[in-house]
């Protein structure tokens, strides 16, 4: 889970900054907290199995290529099929500019069999399945910048691990999916992903318009296209960013209590807010009323990550940048206007 968030610091032109949002980090804390000592022996056994499974999949070449185009949906279907019946639902929350589906895999126990497409349409059923009262909804979103690609893959691997772990009875994962409604959206910018070229690092907005995979196909940075409480400018037109519109509509229909956004780049858990009314370039701690919770979650994630926990990622171009405990308040790092 070393995916990270990548950003251009307005005060350091020509350089790409990256960060990992802390809310996304939530999943790891959840998994850790759910581990009880009484189950330790079983877990040891299950972990041994995990290693074997991961090892054999790697041997079959499953971790050595990106899922392009339809292969992403197929990989998610396969992940869903790795679990027992009724554990997963695959659906799309809308389409990118070029018409690619925005896939979400939902994982939680007791969803029941999916309705057939025609039955669902006739009954006006939501392909996502019913909301389950009392079960907290958690979502992770990846690949919002099309050229920040690791999260797209990692979320598929996570889906596979959750589903197959549930099936083999890993107590930690069974308990997690018995009590939590998990939604994985591996690629919010599938058009940008297809345009991105490996090795083409940091083109960002310095290349000819539209050439970088960072933006959507209308040249918009999805990560700068959401309404912002402190924004001084005009809110972006959602017509330019159907991906953002789809995400907003979907969020409004649900009640997510934890969310994370995985980016590529530096290795840090960054938590809200990302800007302040003053829009000072850096060094302003912009607190939410849930600051303690965010710090706790960010720390739980960072402290379990071999590089993040050092607080010294030594990223090329930013070798001297350090983060105490591997975490940062977004605006304190830099203000995103
Ligand atoms: C998970 O849910 C299933 C089905 O309700 C139940 O049989 C099982 O005991 C639960 N396991 C845990 C660890 O909560
Ligand atoms: C995008 O990134 C900015 C800056 O880090 C942040 O303010 C915002 O929360 C992000 N938005 C989404 C939807 O990821």
Coordinates of C-alpha atoms and ligand atoms in Angstrom, one line a residue:
X1 CA 0.0 0.0 0.0
X2 CA 2.7 2.4 -0.8
X3 CA 0.6 4.5 -3.1
X4 CA 1.0 8.1 -2.8
X5 CA -0.5 11.4 -3.8
X6 CA 1.2 13.5 -6.3
X7 CA 0.8 17.2 -6.5
X8 CA 2.4 20.2 -8.1
X9 CA 3.4 22.7 -5.5
X10 CA 2.4 26.1 -6.8
X11 CA 5.4 27.6 -5.0
X12 CA 7.9 25.3 -6.6
X13 CA 7.3 25.4 -10.3
X14 CA 8.5 22.6 -12.5
X15 CA 8.5 20.1 -9.7
X16 CA 6.0 17.5 -8.9
X17 CA 5.0 16.9 -5.3
X18 CA 3.3 13.9 -4.2
X19 CA 1.4 12.8 -1.2
X20 CA -0.7 10.1 0.2
X21 CA -4.0 11.2 1.7
X22 CA -4.6 9.9 5.2
X23 CA -8.2 9.1 4.9
X24 CA -7.4 6.4 2.5
X25 CA -5.0 5.0 4.9
X26 CA -7.9 3.9 7.0
X27 CA -8.1 0.5 5.7
X28 CA -4.8 -0.5 7.2
X29 CA -5.7 0.8 10.6
X30 CA -9.0 -1.1 10.4
X31 CA -7.2 -4.3 9.5
X32 CA -4.8 -3.9 12.4
X33 CA -7.3 -3.0 15.0
X34 CA -9.4 -6.0 14.2
X35 CA -6.6 -8.4 14.9
X36 CA -7.2 -9.9 18.3
X37 CA -4.5 -11.8 20.2
X38 CA -6.8 -14.8 20.7
X39 CA -6.7 -15.2 16.9
X40 CA -3.0 -14.8 16.6
X41 CA -2.4 -18.5 15.9
X42 CA -4.9 -18.7 13.1
X43 CA -3.6 -15.5 11.6
X44 CA -0.1 -16.9 11.6
X45 CA -1.4 -19.8 9.6
X46 CA -3.5 -17.6 7.3
X47 CA -0.5 -15.3 6.7
X48 CA 1.5 -18.3 5.6
X49 CA -1.2 -19.1 3.2
X50 CA -1.3 -15.6 1.9
X51 CA 2.4 -15.6 1.2
X52 CA 2.0 -18.8 -0.7
X53 CA -0.9 -17.5 -2.7
X54 CA 0.8 -14.3 -3.5
X55 CA 4.0 -16.1 -4.4
X56 CA 2.3 -18.4 -6.8
X57 CA 0.3 -15.6 -8.4
X58 CA 3.5 -13.6 -8.9
X59 CA 5.0 -16.7 -10.5
X60 CA 2.2 -16.8 -12.9
X61 CA 2.9 -13.2 -13.9
X62 CA 0.0 -11.6 -12.2
X63 CA 1.9 -8.7 -10.6
X64 CA 4.1 -7.8 -13.5
X65 CA 1.8 -5.9 -15.9
X66 CA -0.8 -3.1 -15.7
X67 CA -4.5 -3.8 -16.4
X68 CA -5.3 -1.7 -19.4
X69 CA -8.8 -1.0 -20.8
X70 CA -11.2 -3.9 -20.3
X71 CA -8.6 -5.9 -18.4
X72 CA -9.3 -3.7 -15.4
X73 CA -13.0 -4.7 -15.2
X74 CA -12.0 -8.4 -15.9
X75 CA -9.4 -8.3 -13.1
X76 CA -12.1 -6.9 -10.7
X77 CA -14.5 -9.6 -11.8
X78 CA -11.9 -12.2 -11.1
X79 CA -11.2 -10.7 -7.7
X80 CA -14.9 -10.8 -6.9
X81 CA -15.1 -14.4 -8.0
X82 CA -12.2 -15.3 -5.6
X83 CA -14.7 -14.7 -2.7
X84 CA -17.7 -16.7 -1.7
X85 CA -21.1 -15.9 -3.3
X86 CA -22.7 -12.8 -2.0
X87 CA -19.5 -11.0 -0.9
X88 CA -18.9 -8.7 -3.9
X89 CA -20.7 -6.4 -6.3
X90 CA -19.0 -4.9 -9.3
X91 CA -20.6 -1.8 -10.8
X92 CA -19.8 1.4 -12.6
X93 CA -20.6 4.9 -11.2
X94 CA -20.5 6.5 -14.6
X95 CA -18.1 7.1 -17.5
X96 CA -15.0 9.0 -18.3
X97 CA -15.0 11.6 -21.1
X98 CA -14.0 8.9 -23.6
X99 CA -16.6 6.5 -22.3
X100 CA -14.6 4.2 -20.1
X101 CA -16.5 2.8 -17.1
X102 CA -15.6 4.0 -13.6
X103 CA -15.5 0.7 -11.9
X104 CA -16.2 0.1 -8.2
X105 CA -15.9 -3.2 -6.5
X106 CA -18.0 -3.4 -3.3
X107 CA -17.0 -6.0 -0.8
X108 CA -19.0 -6.9 2.3
X109 CA -20.6 -10.1 3.6
X110 CA -24.2 -10.9 3.0
X111 CA -24.9 -8.9 -0.2
X112 CA -26.7 -11.9 -1.7
X113 CA -26.7 -12.8 -5.3
X114 CA -26.6 -10.0 -7.8
X115 CA -29.8 -9.4 -9.7
X116 CA -29.7 -10.1 -13.4
X117 CA -29.3 -6.9 -15.5
X118 CA -32.9 -7.0 -16.8
X119 CA -34.4 -7.7 -13.4
X120 CA -32.4 -4.9 -11.9
X121 CA -33.5 -2.5 -14.6
X122 CA -37.2 -3.6 -14.3
X123 CA -37.2 -3.1 -10.5
X124 CA -35.1 0.0 -10.7
X125 CA -32.5 -1.7 -8.5
X126 CA -29.2 -0.1 -7.8
X127 CA -26.4 -2.3 -9.3
X128 CA -24.4 -1.5 -6.2
X129 CA -26.8 -3.5 -4.1
X130 CA -28.7 -2.4 -1.0
X131 CA -27.3 -0.3 1.8
X132 CA -26.8 -2.3 4.9
X133 CA -28.0 -0.5 8.0
X134 CA -25.4 -0.3 10.7
X135 CA -22.5 -1.3 8.5
X136 CA -20.0 1.6 8.0
X137 CA -19.1 2.5 4.4
X138 CA -15.4 3.0 3.6
X139 CA -14.1 3.9 0.2
X140 CA -10.7 4.1 -1.5
X141 CA -10.1 5.9 -4.8
X142 CA -7.0 5.5 -6.9
X143 CA -5.5 6.8 -10.1
X144 CA -7.2 10.1 -10.0
X145 CA -4.2 11.4 -11.8
X146 CA -4.0 9.1 -14.8
X147 CA -0.2 8.9 -14.7
X148 CA -0.1 7.9 -10.9
X149 CA -0.7 4.3 -11.6
X150 CA 0.4 2.2 -8.6
X151 CA -2.9 2.6 -6.8
X152 CA -4.8 1.3 -9.7
X153 CA -3.0 -2.0 -9.4
X154 CA -2.8 -2.1 -5.7
X155 CA -6.5 -1.7 -5.2
X156 CA -7.1 -4.7 -7.5
X157 CA -4.6 -6.7 -5.5
X158 CA -6.3 -5.6 -2.3
X159 CA -9.7 -6.6 -3.7
X160 CA -8.3 -10.0 -4.5
X161 CA -6.8 -10.4 -1.1
X162 CA -9.9 -9.4 0.7
X163 CA -12.1 -11.7 -1.3
X164 CA -9.8 -14.8 -1.2
X165 CA -9.0 -14.1 2.4
X166 CA -12.7 -14.2 3.3
X167 CA -13.1 -17.4 1.4
X168 CA -10.2 -19.1 3.2
X169 CA -11.5 -17.9 6.5
X170 CA -8.8 -15.5 7.5
X171 CA -10.3 -14.3 10.8
X172 CA -9.2 -10.8 10.4
X173 CA -10.6 -10.4 7.0
X174 CA -13.8 -12.3 7.8
X175 CA -14.4 -10.0 10.7
X176 CA -13.6 -6.9 8.6
X177 CA -16.0 -7.8 5.8
X178 CA -18.6 -8.9 8.2
X179 CA -18.7 -5.5 9.8
X180 CA -17.5 -3.0 7.1
X181 CA -18.8 -2.1 3.7
X182 CA -15.7 -1.6 1.6
X183 CA -15.7 0.1 -1.8
X184 CA -12.7 0.2 -4.1
X185 CA -12.5 2.5 -7.1
X186 CA -9.2 1.7 -8.7
X187 CA -9.2 4.3 -11.5
X188 CA -11.0 7.6 -11.5
X189 CA -9.1 8.7 -14.6
X190 CA -9.0 5.7 -17.0
X191 CA -8.5 8.0 -20.0
X192 CA -5.4 9.6 -18.5
X193 CA -4.1 6.2 -17.6
X194 CA -4.2 5.0 -21.2
X195 CA -2.4 8.2 -22.3
X196 CA 0.3 7.9 -19.7
X197 CA 3.6 6.4 -20.8
X198 CA 5.9 4.6 -18.5
X199 CA 9.1 6.6 -17.8
X200 CA 7.4 9.9 -18.7
X201 CA 7.7 11.3 -15.2
X202 CA 6.8 14.8 -14.2
X203 CA 5.5 16.1 -17.5
X204 CA 2.5 17.2 -15.5
X205 CA 1.4 20.5 -16.9
X206 CA 4.7 21.4 -18.5
X207 CA 4.2 19.3 -21.6
X208 CA 1.9 20.2 -24.5
X209 CA -1.7 20.4 -23.3
X210 CA -3.3 17.0 -23.0
X211 CA -0.2 15.0 -23.5
X212 CA 0.4 14.0 -19.9
X213 CA -1.7 11.3 -18.4
X214 CA -2.3 13.4 -15.3
X215 CA -5.5 15.1 -16.7
X216 CA -8.7 13.9 -18.0
X217 CA -9.4 14.0 -21.7
X218 CA -10.6 17.6 -21.5
X219 CA -7.3 18.7 -20.0
X220 CA -8.7 19.0 -16.5
X221 CA -6.9 18.0 -13.3
X222 CA -9.6 16.0 -11.6
X223 CA -7.9 16.7 -8.3
X224 CA -8.5 20.4 -8.8
X225 CA -12.1 20.1 -9.9
X226 CA -14.0 19.6 -6.7
X227 CA -15.7 22.5 -5.0
X228 CA -13.5 23.9 -2.2
X229 CA -14.7 25.7 0.9
X230 CA -11.8 28.1 0.8
X231 CA -11.7 28.6 -2.9
X232 CA -11.7 32.2 -4.1
X233 CA -12.4 31.4 -7.7
X234 CA -15.5 30.1 -9.5
X235 CA -16.3 26.5 -9.0
X236 CA -15.3 24.3 -12.0
X237 CA -17.9 23.3 -14.5
X238 CA -18.8 19.7 -13.9
X239 CA -19.5 19.3 -17.7
X240 CA -15.7 19.3 -18.2
X241 CA -15.2 16.6 -15.6
X242 CA -17.8 13.8 -15.9
X243 CA -15.5 11.7 -13.7
X244 CA -15.8 14.2 -10.8
X245 CA -19.6 14.6 -11.4
X246 CA -20.0 10.8 -11.1
X247 CA -18.0 10.7 -7.9
X248 CA -19.9 13.5 -6.3
X249 CA -23.2 12.0 -7.2
X250 CA -22.2 8.6 -5.9
X251 CA -20.8 10.1 -2.6
X252 CA -24.1 11.9 -2.2
X253 CA -26.1 8.7 -2.5
X254 CA -24.0 7.0 0.2
X255 CA -22.8 7.6 3.7
X256 CA -19.1 7.1 3.7
X257 CA -17.5 7.5 7.1
X258 CA -13.9 6.9 5.9
X259 CA -12.4 7.8 2.6
X260 CA -9.0 7.7 1.1
X261 CA -7.4 8.8 -2.1
X262 CA -4.2 7.2 -3.3
X263 CA -1.7 9.1 -5.3
X264 CA 1.8 8.5 -6.7
X265 CA 5.0 10.1 -5.6
X266 CA 6.4 11.1 -2.2
X267 CA 5.7 8.8 0.7
X268 CA 3.6 10.4 3.3
X269 CA 0.1 10.3 4.9
X270 CA -1.5 13.7 4.4
X271 CA -4.7 14.6 6.1
X272 CA -7.3 17.4 5.8
X273 CA -7.5 20.3 5.2
X274 CA -5.3 21.0 2.2
X275 CA -5.8 24.7 2.2
X276 CA -6.8 27.6 4.5
X277 CA -8.7 30.8 4.0
X278 CA -5.3 32.6 4.0
X279 CA -3.8 30.5 1.2
X280 CA -0.3 30.9 2.5
X281 CA 2.0 28.7 0.4
X282 CA 3.3 26.5 3.2
X283 CA 3.4 26.1 7.0
X284 CA -0.2 26.9 8.0
X285 CA -1.8 24.0 9.9
X286 CA -5.4 23.9 8.7
X287 CA -7.2 21.8 11.2
X288 CA -10.5 20.0 10.8
X289 CA -12.7 19.5 13.9
X290 CA -11.6 15.8 13.6
X291 CA -8.0 16.6 13.7
X292 CA -7.1 14.1 16.4
X293 CA -8.9 11.3 14.5
X294 CA -7.1 12.1 11.3
X295 CA -3.7 12.3 13.0
X296 CA -4.4 8.9 14.7
X297 CA -5.3 7.3 11.4
X298 CA -2.5 8.8 9.5
X299 CA 0.0 7.7 12.1
X300 CA -1.4 4.2 12.2
X301 CA -0.9 3.9 8.5
X302 CA 2.5 5.5 8.4
X303 CA 3.9 3.6 11.3
X304 CA 3.2 0.4 9.4
X305 CA 4.9 1.4 6.2
X306 CA 8.6 0.7 6.0
X307 CA 9.5 3.9 4.2
X308 CA 6.8 6.2 5.4
X309 CA 7.5 5.5 9.1
X310 CA 11.0 6.9 8.7
X311 CA 9.6 10.3 7.7
X312 CA 12.5 10.6 5.3
X313 CA 11.4 9.4 1.9
X314 CA 14.3 11.0 0.0
X315 CA 12.3 11.6 -3.1
X316 CA 14.2 12.6 -6.2
X317 CA 14.2 16.4 -6.4
X318 CA 13.1 16.6 -2.7
X319 CA 15.8 14.6 -1.0
X320 CA 15.9 16.8 2.1
X321 CA 12.2 16.8 2.7
X322 CA 11.1 15.2 5.9
X323 CA 7.8 14.5 7.6
X324 CA 7.6 13.9 11.4
X325 CA 6.2 10.4 11.9
X326 CA 5.6 10.2 8.2
X327 CA 2.4 12.3 8.3
X328 CA 1.4 15.9 7.5
X329 CA -1.5 18.2 7.5
X330 CA -2.1 19.0 3.9
X331 CA -2.0 22.8 4.1
X332 CA 1.0 22.7 6.4
X333 CA 2.8 20.8 3.7
X334 CA 1.6 23.2 1.0
X335 CA -1.6 25.1 0.3
X336 CA -3.7 23.8 -2.6
X337 CA -5.8 26.6 -3.8
Ligands
LIG1 C1 -19.2 -13.6 9.8 O1 -20.5 -13.7 9.3 C2 -20.9 -15.0 9.1 C3 -22.3 -15.0 8.4 O2 -23.1 -14.2 9.2 C4 -20.9 -15.8 10.4 O3 -21.3 -17.1 10.2 C5 -19.5 -15.7 11.0 O4 -19.5 -16.3 12.3 C6 -19.0 -14.3 11.1 N1 -17.6 -14.4 11.5 C7 -17.0 -13.4 12.2 C8 -15.6 -13.6 12.6 O5 -17.6 -12.4 12.6
LIG2 C1 -7.0 16.8 -4.3 O1 -5.8 17.3 -3.8 C2 -6.0 18.5 -3.1 C3 -4.6 18.9 -2.7 O2 -3.9 18.0 -2.1 C4 -6.9 18.3 -1.9 O3 -7.2 19.5 -1.4 C5 -8.1 17.6 -2.2 O4 -8.7 17.1 -1.1 C6 -8.0 16.5 -3.2 N1 -9.3 16.1 -3.7 C7 -9.6 14.9 -3.9 C8 -11.0 14.7 -4.3 O5 -8.8 14.0 -3.9

